[in-house]
């Protein structure tokens, strides 16, 4: 078994999860407490990856990232970066595809907090962002941890989007899910099983640790 697809998979999942955590925190707060028109449109756009087949999203991203279309051509001319069949393209596609898996759990965690927390913070003279970072987020650790791990695990399991955008380039875009597909297609079931078992074991251990930590955090927050 070549470890390179596994390394690329976990590299992609880590980078995607970190970028999404930074983007999702203010976005989740905005969705949880913001008052604006068009909320349904914004939430629908964010949630599209939950219901659309990955191949549909991958197809439209492939068109958008292609140098034959204006966005891909603009990225290549300005930044000298070709997104199709490249690792940066995989990262951007994974960020878009995994966005709801990071945003929605954090939003749910924020909305589950008692309104008195925000009111008390404002009464003590803290502004909106101080309240968010110093009061609300520390009380949302289980939700943030869950969102991060679900996003990581979801990115590890991506197939349709990464195959459409990245193709099958060893050392560049050939992640573990694509490697498993290739081995099965070549009837190398032993190699496919090796990749699958590694992903299964690592994902199971990560989820087990997260749920254990979350249960401890929830027990600490519950009054005795």
mmCIF file with all atom_site columns, C-alpha atoms in Angstrom, residues 25-209:
data_model
loop_
_atom_site.group_PDB
_atom_site.id
_atom_site.type_symbol
_atom_site.label_atom_id
_atom_site.label_alt_id
_atom_site.label_comp_id
_atom_site.label_asym_id
_atom_site.label_entity_id
_atom_site.label_seq_id
_atom_site.pdbx_PDB_ins_code
_atom_site.Cartn_x
_atom_site.Cartn_y
_atom_site.Cartn_z
_atom_site.occupancy
_atom_site.B_iso_or_equiv
_atom_site.pdbx_formal_charge
_atom_site.auth_seq_id
_atom_site.auth_comp_id
_atom_site.auth_asym_id
_atom_site.auth_atom_id
_atom_site.pdbx_PDB_model_num
ATOM 1   C CA . UNK A 1 25  ? -17.428 31.132 13.135  1.00 0.00 ? 25  UNK A CA 1
ATOM 2   C CA . UNK A 1 26  ? -18.575 34.611 11.999  1.00 0.00 ? 26  UNK A CA 1
ATOM 3   C CA . UNK A 1 27  ? -20.953 33.114 9.428   1.00 0.00 ? 27  UNK A CA 1
ATOM 4   C CA . UNK A 1 28  ? -22.633 30.890 12.026  1.00 0.00 ? 28  UNK A CA 1
ATOM 5   C CA . UNK A 1 29  ? -22.970 33.862 14.390  1.00 0.00 ? 29  UNK A CA 1
ATOM 6   C CA . UNK A 1 30  ? -24.507 35.945 11.614  1.00 0.00 ? 30  UNK A CA 1
ATOM 7   C CA . UNK A 1 31  ? -27.011 33.195 10.802  1.00 0.00 ? 31  UNK A CA 1
ATOM 8   C CA . UNK A 1 32  ? -27.817 32.603 14.468  1.00 0.00 ? 32  UNK A CA 1
ATOM 9   C CA . UNK A 1 33  ? -28.406 36.183 15.567  1.00 0.00 ? 33  UNK A CA 1
ATOM 10  C CA . UNK A 1 34  ? -28.401 38.408 12.488  1.00 0.00 ? 34  UNK A CA 1
ATOM 11  C CA . UNK A 1 35  ? -31.559 40.019 11.183  1.00 0.00 ? 35  UNK A CA 1
ATOM 12  C CA . UNK A 1 36  ? -31.541 40.393 7.413   1.00 0.00 ? 36  UNK A CA 1
ATOM 13  C CA . UNK A 1 37  ? -33.670 39.800 4.365   1.00 0.00 ? 37  UNK A CA 1
ATOM 14  C CA . UNK A 1 38  ? -32.985 36.804 2.214   1.00 0.00 ? 38  UNK A CA 1
ATOM 15  C CA . UNK A 1 39  ? -32.051 34.499 5.095   1.00 0.00 ? 39  UNK A CA 1
ATOM 16  C CA . UNK A 1 40  ? -33.752 31.584 3.362   1.00 0.00 ? 40  UNK A CA 1
ATOM 17  C CA . UNK A 1 41  ? -31.710 32.141 0.200   1.00 0.00 ? 41  UNK A CA 1
ATOM 18  C CA . UNK A 1 42  ? -28.420 32.264 2.120   1.00 0.00 ? 42  UNK A CA 1
ATOM 19  C CA . UNK A 1 43  ? -29.242 29.162 4.160   1.00 0.00 ? 43  UNK A CA 1
ATOM 20  C CA . UNK A 1 44  ? -30.355 27.302 1.037   1.00 0.00 ? 44  UNK A CA 1
ATOM 21  C CA . UNK A 1 45  ? -27.105 28.105 -0.771  1.00 0.00 ? 45  UNK A CA 1
ATOM 22  C CA . UNK A 1 46  ? -25.019 26.977 2.206   1.00 0.00 ? 46  UNK A CA 1
ATOM 23  C CA . UNK A 1 47  ? -27.030 23.775 2.545   1.00 0.00 ? 47  UNK A CA 1
ATOM 24  C CA . UNK A 1 48  ? -26.964 22.780 -1.139  1.00 0.00 ? 48  UNK A CA 1
ATOM 25  C CA . UNK A 1 49  ? -24.057 20.306 -0.656  1.00 0.00 ? 49  UNK A CA 1
ATOM 26  C CA . UNK A 1 50  ? -26.246 18.371 1.787   1.00 0.00 ? 50  UNK A CA 1
ATOM 27  C CA . UNK A 1 51  ? -28.737 17.422 -0.913  1.00 0.00 ? 51  UNK A CA 1
ATOM 28  C CA . UNK A 1 52  ? -27.011 17.782 -4.285  1.00 0.00 ? 52  UNK A CA 1
ATOM 29  C CA . UNK A 1 53  ? -25.067 14.812 -5.691  1.00 0.00 ? 53  UNK A CA 1
ATOM 30  C CA . UNK A 1 54  ? -21.310 15.449 -5.380  1.00 0.00 ? 54  UNK A CA 1
ATOM 31  C CA . UNK A 1 55  ? -20.926 14.948 -9.123  1.00 0.00 ? 55  UNK A CA 1
ATOM 32  C CA . UNK A 1 56  ? -23.255 17.908 -9.789  1.00 0.00 ? 56  UNK A CA 1
ATOM 33  C CA . UNK A 1 57  ? -21.239 20.223 -7.545  1.00 0.00 ? 57  UNK A CA 1
ATOM 34  C CA . UNK A 1 58  ? -18.004 18.857 -8.969  1.00 0.00 ? 58  UNK A CA 1
ATOM 35  C CA . UNK A 1 59  ? -19.200 19.415 -12.533 1.00 0.00 ? 59  UNK A CA 1
ATOM 36  C CA . UNK A 1 60  ? -20.068 23.080 -11.995 1.00 0.00 ? 60  UNK A CA 1
ATOM 37  C CA . UNK A 1 61  ? -16.865 23.708 -10.039 1.00 0.00 ? 61  UNK A CA 1
ATOM 38  C CA . UNK A 1 62  ? -14.932 22.058 -12.872 1.00 0.00 ? 62  UNK A CA 1
ATOM 39  C CA . UNK A 1 63  ? -16.504 24.496 -15.308 1.00 0.00 ? 63  UNK A CA 1
ATOM 40  C CA . UNK A 1 64  ? -15.887 27.463 -13.008 1.00 0.00 ? 64  UNK A CA 1
ATOM 41  C CA . UNK A 1 65  ? -12.245 26.528 -12.362 1.00 0.00 ? 65  UNK A CA 1
ATOM 42  C CA . UNK A 1 66  ? -11.469 25.775 -16.007 1.00 0.00 ? 66  UNK A CA 1
ATOM 43  C CA . UNK A 1 67  ? -9.245  28.320 -17.792 1.00 0.00 ? 67  UNK A CA 1
ATOM 44  C CA . UNK A 1 68  ? -11.814 28.234 -20.590 1.00 0.00 ? 68  UNK A CA 1
ATOM 45  C CA . UNK A 1 69  ? -14.256 30.159 -18.363 1.00 0.00 ? 69  UNK A CA 1
ATOM 46  C CA . UNK A 1 70  ? -13.876 33.627 -16.938 1.00 0.00 ? 70  UNK A CA 1
ATOM 47  C CA . UNK A 1 71  ? -13.290 32.726 -13.263 1.00 0.00 ? 71  UNK A CA 1
ATOM 48  C CA . UNK A 1 72  ? -10.639 30.103 -13.941 1.00 0.00 ? 72  UNK A CA 1
ATOM 49  C CA . UNK A 1 73  ? -9.022  32.336 -16.546 1.00 0.00 ? 73  UNK A CA 1
ATOM 50  C CA . UNK A 1 74  ? -9.003  35.284 -14.100 1.00 0.00 ? 74  UNK A CA 1
ATOM 51  C CA . UNK A 1 75  ? -7.420  33.200 -11.325 1.00 0.00 ? 75  UNK A CA 1
ATOM 52  C CA . UNK A 1 76  ? -4.737  31.954 -13.690 1.00 0.00 ? 76  UNK A CA 1
ATOM 53  C CA . UNK A 1 77  ? -3.971  35.386 -15.158 1.00 0.00 ? 77  UNK A CA 1
ATOM 54  C CA . UNK A 1 78  ? -3.902  37.257 -11.824 1.00 0.00 ? 78  UNK A CA 1
ATOM 55  C CA . UNK A 1 79  ? -2.413  34.651 -9.478  1.00 0.00 ? 79  UNK A CA 1
ATOM 56  C CA . UNK A 1 80  ? -0.778  32.300 -11.945 1.00 0.00 ? 80  UNK A CA 1
ATOM 57  C CA . UNK A 1 81  ? -2.746  29.469 -10.367 1.00 0.00 ? 81  UNK A CA 1
ATOM 58  C CA . UNK A 1 82  ? -4.556  26.738 -12.266 1.00 0.00 ? 82  UNK A CA 1
ATOM 59  C CA . UNK A 1 83  ? -7.247  25.231 -10.044 1.00 0.00 ? 83  UNK A CA 1
ATOM 60  C CA . UNK A 1 84  ? -8.267  22.296 -12.237 1.00 0.00 ? 84  UNK A CA 1
ATOM 61  C CA . UNK A 1 85  ? -6.300  19.114 -11.484 1.00 0.00 ? 85  UNK A CA 1
ATOM 62  C CA . UNK A 1 86  ? -4.316  20.767 -8.699  1.00 0.00 ? 86  UNK A CA 1
ATOM 63  C CA . UNK A 1 87  ? -4.198  20.513 -4.922  1.00 0.00 ? 87  UNK A CA 1
ATOM 64  C CA . UNK A 1 88  ? -5.272  24.169 -4.374  1.00 0.00 ? 88  UNK A CA 1
ATOM 65  C CA . UNK A 1 89  ? -8.317  23.402 -6.507  1.00 0.00 ? 89  UNK A CA 1
ATOM 66  C CA . UNK A 1 90  ? -9.108  20.434 -4.272  1.00 0.00 ? 90  UNK A CA 1
ATOM 67  C CA . UNK A 1 91  ? -8.886  22.662 -1.193  1.00 0.00 ? 91  UNK A CA 1
ATOM 68  C CA . UNK A 1 92  ? -11.280 25.288 -2.590  1.00 0.00 ? 92  UNK A CA 1
ATOM 69  C CA . UNK A 1 93  ? -13.725 22.633 -3.789  1.00 0.00 ? 93  UNK A CA 1
ATOM 70  C CA . UNK A 1 94  ? -13.605 20.863 -0.407  1.00 0.00 ? 94  UNK A CA 1
ATOM 71  C CA . UNK A 1 95  ? -14.200 24.132 1.452   1.00 0.00 ? 95  UNK A CA 1
ATOM 72  C CA . UNK A 1 96  ? -17.321 24.817 -0.610  1.00 0.00 ? 96  UNK A CA 1
ATOM 73  C CA . UNK A 1 97  ? -18.559 21.236 -0.394  1.00 0.00 ? 97  UNK A CA 1
ATOM 74  C CA . UNK A 1 98  ? -18.036 20.874 3.371   1.00 0.00 ? 98  UNK A CA 1
ATOM 75  C CA . UNK A 1 99  ? -19.270 24.351 4.369   1.00 0.00 ? 99  UNK A CA 1
ATOM 76  C CA . UNK A 1 100 ? -22.630 23.263 5.877   1.00 0.00 ? 100 UNK A CA 1
ATOM 77  C CA . UNK A 1 101 ? -20.952 20.574 7.998   1.00 0.00 ? 101 UNK A CA 1
ATOM 78  C CA . UNK A 1 102 ? -19.012 23.284 9.817   1.00 0.00 ? 102 UNK A CA 1
ATOM 79  C CA . UNK A 1 103 ? -21.572 26.096 9.849   1.00 0.00 ? 103 UNK A CA 1
ATOM 80  C CA . UNK A 1 104 ? -24.734 24.339 10.989  1.00 0.00 ? 104 UNK A CA 1
ATOM 81  C CA . UNK A 1 105 ? -23.431 22.599 14.148  1.00 0.00 ? 105 UNK A CA 1
ATOM 82  C CA . UNK A 1 106 ? -21.811 25.845 15.330  1.00 0.00 ? 106 UNK A CA 1
ATOM 83  C CA . UNK A 1 107 ? -24.973 27.807 14.619  1.00 0.00 ? 107 UNK A CA 1
ATOM 84  C CA . UNK A 1 108 ? -27.019 25.237 16.536  1.00 0.00 ? 108 UNK A CA 1
ATOM 85  C CA . UNK A 1 109 ? -24.604 25.481 19.458  1.00 0.00 ? 109 UNK A CA 1
ATOM 86  C CA . UNK A 1 110 ? -24.874 29.269 19.548  1.00 0.00 ? 110 UNK A CA 1
ATOM 87  C CA . UNK A 1 111 ? -28.659 29.194 19.367  1.00 0.00 ? 111 UNK A CA 1
ATOM 88  C CA . UNK A 1 112 ? -28.827 26.680 22.223  1.00 0.00 ? 112 UNK A CA 1
ATOM 89  C CA . UNK A 1 113 ? -27.148 29.094 24.642  1.00 0.00 ? 113 UNK A CA 1
ATOM 90  C CA . UNK A 1 114 ? -29.481 31.019 26.983  1.00 0.00 ? 114 UNK A CA 1
ATOM 91  C CA . UNK A 1 115 ? -30.134 34.620 25.844  1.00 0.00 ? 115 UNK A CA 1
ATOM 92  C CA . UNK A 1 116 ? -29.170 35.782 29.327  1.00 0.00 ? 116 UNK A CA 1
ATOM 93  C CA . UNK A 1 117 ? -25.498 35.166 28.492  1.00 0.00 ? 117 UNK A CA 1
ATOM 94  C CA . UNK A 1 118 ? -25.502 37.803 25.759  1.00 0.00 ? 118 UNK A CA 1
ATOM 95  C CA . UNK A 1 119 ? -27.647 40.170 27.789  1.00 0.00 ? 119 UNK A CA 1
ATOM 96  C CA . UNK A 1 120 ? -25.341 39.931 30.798  1.00 0.00 ? 120 UNK A CA 1
ATOM 97  C CA . UNK A 1 121 ? -22.294 40.523 28.611  1.00 0.00 ? 121 UNK A CA 1
ATOM 98  C CA . UNK A 1 122 ? -23.823 43.631 27.057  1.00 0.00 ? 122 UNK A CA 1
ATOM 99  C CA . UNK A 1 123 ? -24.818 44.864 30.514  1.00 0.00 ? 123 UNK A CA 1
ATOM 100 C CA . UNK A 1 124 ? -21.178 44.556 31.607  1.00 0.00 ? 124 UNK A CA 1
ATOM 101 C CA . UNK A 1 125 ? -20.129 46.811 28.734  1.00 0.00 ? 125 UNK A CA 1
ATOM 102 C CA . UNK A 1 126 ? -18.773 44.275 26.258  1.00 0.00 ? 126 UNK A CA 1
ATOM 103 C CA . UNK A 1 127 ? -19.434 44.913 22.595  1.00 0.00 ? 127 UNK A CA 1
ATOM 104 C CA . UNK A 1 128 ? -20.859 42.398 20.150  1.00 0.00 ? 128 UNK A CA 1
ATOM 105 C CA . UNK A 1 129 ? -17.542 40.860 19.059  1.00 0.00 ? 129 UNK A CA 1
ATOM 106 C CA . UNK A 1 130 ? -16.148 40.697 22.597  1.00 0.00 ? 130 UNK A CA 1
ATOM 107 C CA . UNK A 1 131 ? -19.335 38.909 23.600  1.00 0.00 ? 131 UNK A CA 1
ATOM 108 C CA . UNK A 1 132 ? -18.944 36.507 20.709  1.00 0.00 ? 132 UNK A CA 1
ATOM 109 C CA . UNK A 1 133 ? -15.311 35.598 21.301  1.00 0.00 ? 133 UNK A CA 1
ATOM 110 C CA . UNK A 1 134 ? -15.080 35.833 25.102  1.00 0.00 ? 134 UNK A CA 1
ATOM 111 C CA . UNK A 1 135 ? -18.543 34.718 26.219  1.00 0.00 ? 135 UNK A CA 1
ATOM 112 C CA . UNK A 1 136 ? -20.359 32.696 23.565  1.00 0.00 ? 136 UNK A CA 1
ATOM 113 C CA . UNK A 1 137 ? -17.549 30.709 21.961  1.00 0.00 ? 137 UNK A CA 1
ATOM 114 C CA . UNK A 1 138 ? -16.126 29.365 25.257  1.00 0.00 ? 138 UNK A CA 1
ATOM 115 C CA . UNK A 1 139 ? -19.598 27.993 25.998  1.00 0.00 ? 139 UNK A CA 1
ATOM 116 C CA . UNK A 1 140 ? -19.847 26.389 22.549  1.00 0.00 ? 140 UNK A CA 1
ATOM 117 C CA . UNK A 1 141 ? -16.801 24.135 22.757  1.00 0.00 ? 141 UNK A CA 1
ATOM 118 C CA . UNK A 1 142 ? -18.744 20.880 22.213  1.00 0.00 ? 142 UNK A CA 1
ATOM 119 C CA . UNK A 1 143 ? -20.468 22.271 19.116  1.00 0.00 ? 143 UNK A CA 1
ATOM 120 C CA . UNK A 1 144 ? -17.227 23.666 17.674  1.00 0.00 ? 144 UNK A CA 1
ATOM 121 C CA . UNK A 1 145 ? -15.362 20.422 18.313  1.00 0.00 ? 145 UNK A CA 1
ATOM 122 C CA . UNK A 1 146 ? -18.155 18.394 16.744  1.00 0.00 ? 146 UNK A CA 1
ATOM 123 C CA . UNK A 1 147 ? -18.295 20.672 13.699  1.00 0.00 ? 147 UNK A CA 1
ATOM 124 C CA . UNK A 1 148 ? -14.538 20.463 13.186  1.00 0.00 ? 148 UNK A CA 1
ATOM 125 C CA . UNK A 1 149 ? -14.424 16.687 13.414  1.00 0.00 ? 149 UNK A CA 1
ATOM 126 C CA . UNK A 1 150 ? -17.490 16.142 11.218  1.00 0.00 ? 150 UNK A CA 1
ATOM 127 C CA . UNK A 1 151 ? -15.970 18.438 8.602   1.00 0.00 ? 151 UNK A CA 1
ATOM 128 C CA . UNK A 1 152 ? -12.646 16.614 8.821   1.00 0.00 ? 152 UNK A CA 1
ATOM 129 C CA . UNK A 1 153 ? -14.299 13.201 8.502   1.00 0.00 ? 153 UNK A CA 1
ATOM 130 C CA . UNK A 1 154 ? -16.523 14.390 5.656   1.00 0.00 ? 154 UNK A CA 1
ATOM 131 C CA . UNK A 1 155 ? -13.519 15.688 3.737   1.00 0.00 ? 155 UNK A CA 1
ATOM 132 C CA . UNK A 1 156 ? -11.685 12.402 4.277   1.00 0.00 ? 156 UNK A CA 1
ATOM 133 C CA . UNK A 1 157 ? -14.604 10.590 2.659   1.00 0.00 ? 157 UNK A CA 1
ATOM 134 C CA . UNK A 1 158 ? -15.039 12.888 -0.349  1.00 0.00 ? 158 UNK A CA 1
ATOM 135 C CA . UNK A 1 159 ? -14.957 11.176 -3.711  1.00 0.00 ? 159 UNK A CA 1
ATOM 136 C CA . UNK A 1 160 ? -17.140 12.686 -6.434  1.00 0.00 ? 160 UNK A CA 1
ATOM 137 C CA . UNK A 1 161 ? -16.029 16.286 -5.999  1.00 0.00 ? 161 UNK A CA 1
ATOM 138 C CA . UNK A 1 162 ? -12.324 15.518 -5.641  1.00 0.00 ? 162 UNK A CA 1
ATOM 139 C CA . UNK A 1 163 ? -12.386 13.177 -8.625  1.00 0.00 ? 163 UNK A CA 1
ATOM 140 C CA . UNK A 1 164 ? -14.107 15.768 -10.833 1.00 0.00 ? 164 UNK A CA 1
ATOM 141 C CA . UNK A 1 165 ? -11.807 18.620 -9.803  1.00 0.00 ? 165 UNK A CA 1
ATOM 142 C CA . UNK A 1 166 ? -8.526  16.832 -9.148  1.00 0.00 ? 166 UNK A CA 1
ATOM 143 C CA . UNK A 1 167 ? -8.647  13.783 -11.324 1.00 0.00 ? 167 UNK A CA 1
ATOM 144 C CA . UNK A 1 168 ? -6.208  11.036 -10.487 1.00 0.00 ? 168 UNK A CA 1
ATOM 145 C CA . UNK A 1 169 ? -2.694  12.499 -10.389 1.00 0.00 ? 169 UNK A CA 1
ATOM 146 C CA . UNK A 1 170 ? -0.357  10.570 -8.033  1.00 0.00 ? 170 UNK A CA 1
ATOM 147 C CA . UNK A 1 171 ? 1.241   12.784 -5.415  1.00 0.00 ? 171 UNK A CA 1
ATOM 148 C CA . UNK A 1 172 ? -0.935  15.752 -6.370  1.00 0.00 ? 172 UNK A CA 1
ATOM 149 C CA . UNK A 1 173 ? -4.651  14.930 -6.298  1.00 0.00 ? 173 UNK A CA 1
ATOM 150 C CA . UNK A 1 174 ? -4.879  11.156 -5.810  1.00 0.00 ? 174 UNK A CA 1
ATOM 151 C CA . UNK A 1 175 ? -6.455  10.941 -2.360  1.00 0.00 ? 175 UNK A CA 1
ATOM 152 C CA . UNK A 1 176 ? -7.375  7.743  -0.539  1.00 0.00 ? 176 UNK A CA 1
ATOM 153 C CA . UNK A 1 177 ? -10.966 7.548  -1.795  1.00 0.00 ? 177 UNK A CA 1
ATOM 154 C CA . UNK A 1 178 ? -9.747  7.746  -5.384  1.00 0.00 ? 178 UNK A CA 1
ATOM 155 C CA . UNK A 1 179 ? -7.023  5.189  -4.648  1.00 0.00 ? 179 UNK A CA 1
ATOM 156 C CA . UNK A 1 180 ? -9.644  2.773  -3.302  1.00 0.00 ? 180 UNK A CA 1
ATOM 157 C CA . UNK A 1 181 ? -11.730 3.228  -6.460  1.00 0.00 ? 181 UNK A CA 1
ATOM 158 C CA . UNK A 1 182 ? -8.686  2.577  -8.642  1.00 0.00 ? 182 UNK A CA 1
ATOM 159 C CA . UNK A 1 183 ? -7.742  -0.575 -6.740  1.00 0.00 ? 183 UNK A CA 1
ATOM 160 C CA . UNK A 1 184 ? -11.280 -1.961 -6.911  1.00 0.00 ? 184 UNK A CA 1
ATOM 161 C CA . UNK A 1 185 ? -11.457 -1.177 -10.612 1.00 0.00 ? 185 UNK A CA 1
ATOM 162 C CA . UNK A 1 186 ? -8.193  -3.107 -11.074 1.00 0.00 ? 186 UNK A CA 1
ATOM 163 C CA . UNK A 1 187 ? -9.581  -5.980 -8.940  1.00 0.00 ? 187 UNK A CA 1
ATOM 164 C CA . UNK A 1 188 ? -6.873  -5.385 -6.308  1.00 0.00 ? 188 UNK A CA 1
ATOM 165 C CA . UNK A 1 189 ? -9.236  -5.934 -3.410  1.00 0.00 ? 189 UNK A CA 1
ATOM 166 C CA . UNK A 1 190 ? -6.436  -6.473 -0.909  1.00 0.00 ? 190 UNK A CA 1
ATOM 167 C CA . UNK A 1 191 ? -4.930  -3.036 -1.551  1.00 0.00 ? 191 UNK A CA 1
ATOM 168 C CA . UNK A 1 192 ? -8.389  -1.442 -1.540  1.00 0.00 ? 192 UNK A CA 1
ATOM 169 C CA . UNK A 1 193 ? -9.089  -3.093 1.806   1.00 0.00 ? 193 UNK A CA 1
ATOM 170 C CA . UNK A 1 194 ? -5.813  -1.755 3.234   1.00 0.00 ? 194 UNK A CA 1
ATOM 171 C CA . UNK A 1 195 ? -6.748  1.831  2.355   1.00 0.00 ? 195 UNK A CA 1
ATOM 172 C CA . UNK A 1 196 ? -10.320 1.363  3.549   1.00 0.00 ? 196 UNK A CA 1
ATOM 173 C CA . UNK A 1 197 ? -9.317  -0.165 6.876   1.00 0.00 ? 197 UNK A CA 1
ATOM 174 C CA . UNK A 1 198 ? -6.865  2.649  7.623   1.00 0.00 ? 198 UNK A CA 1
ATOM 175 C CA . UNK A 1 199 ? -9.537  5.271  6.927   1.00 0.00 ? 199 UNK A CA 1
ATOM 176 C CA . UNK A 1 200 ? -12.117 3.328  8.926   1.00 0.00 ? 200 UNK A CA 1
ATOM 177 C CA . UNK A 1 201 ? -9.836  2.897  11.947  1.00 0.00 ? 201 UNK A CA 1
ATOM 178 C CA . UNK A 1 202 ? -8.571  6.486  12.054  1.00 0.00 ? 202 UNK A CA 1
ATOM 179 C CA . UNK A 1 203 ? -12.038 7.984  11.561  1.00 0.00 ? 203 UNK A CA 1
ATOM 180 C CA . UNK A 1 204 ? -13.523 5.731  14.243  1.00 0.00 ? 204 UNK A CA 1
ATOM 181 C CA . UNK A 1 205 ? -10.825 6.655  16.778  1.00 0.00 ? 205 UNK A CA 1
ATOM 182 C CA . UNK A 1 206 ? -11.236 10.382 16.060  1.00 0.00 ? 206 UNK A CA 1
ATOM 183 C CA . UNK A 1 207 ? -15.018 10.235 16.464  1.00 0.00 ? 207 UNK A CA 1
ATOM 184 C CA . UNK A 1 208 ? -14.708 8.157  19.639  1.00 0.00 ? 208 UNK A CA 1
ATOM 185 C CA . UNK A 1 209 ? -12.337 10.688 21.187  1.00 0.00 ? 209 UNK A CA 1
#
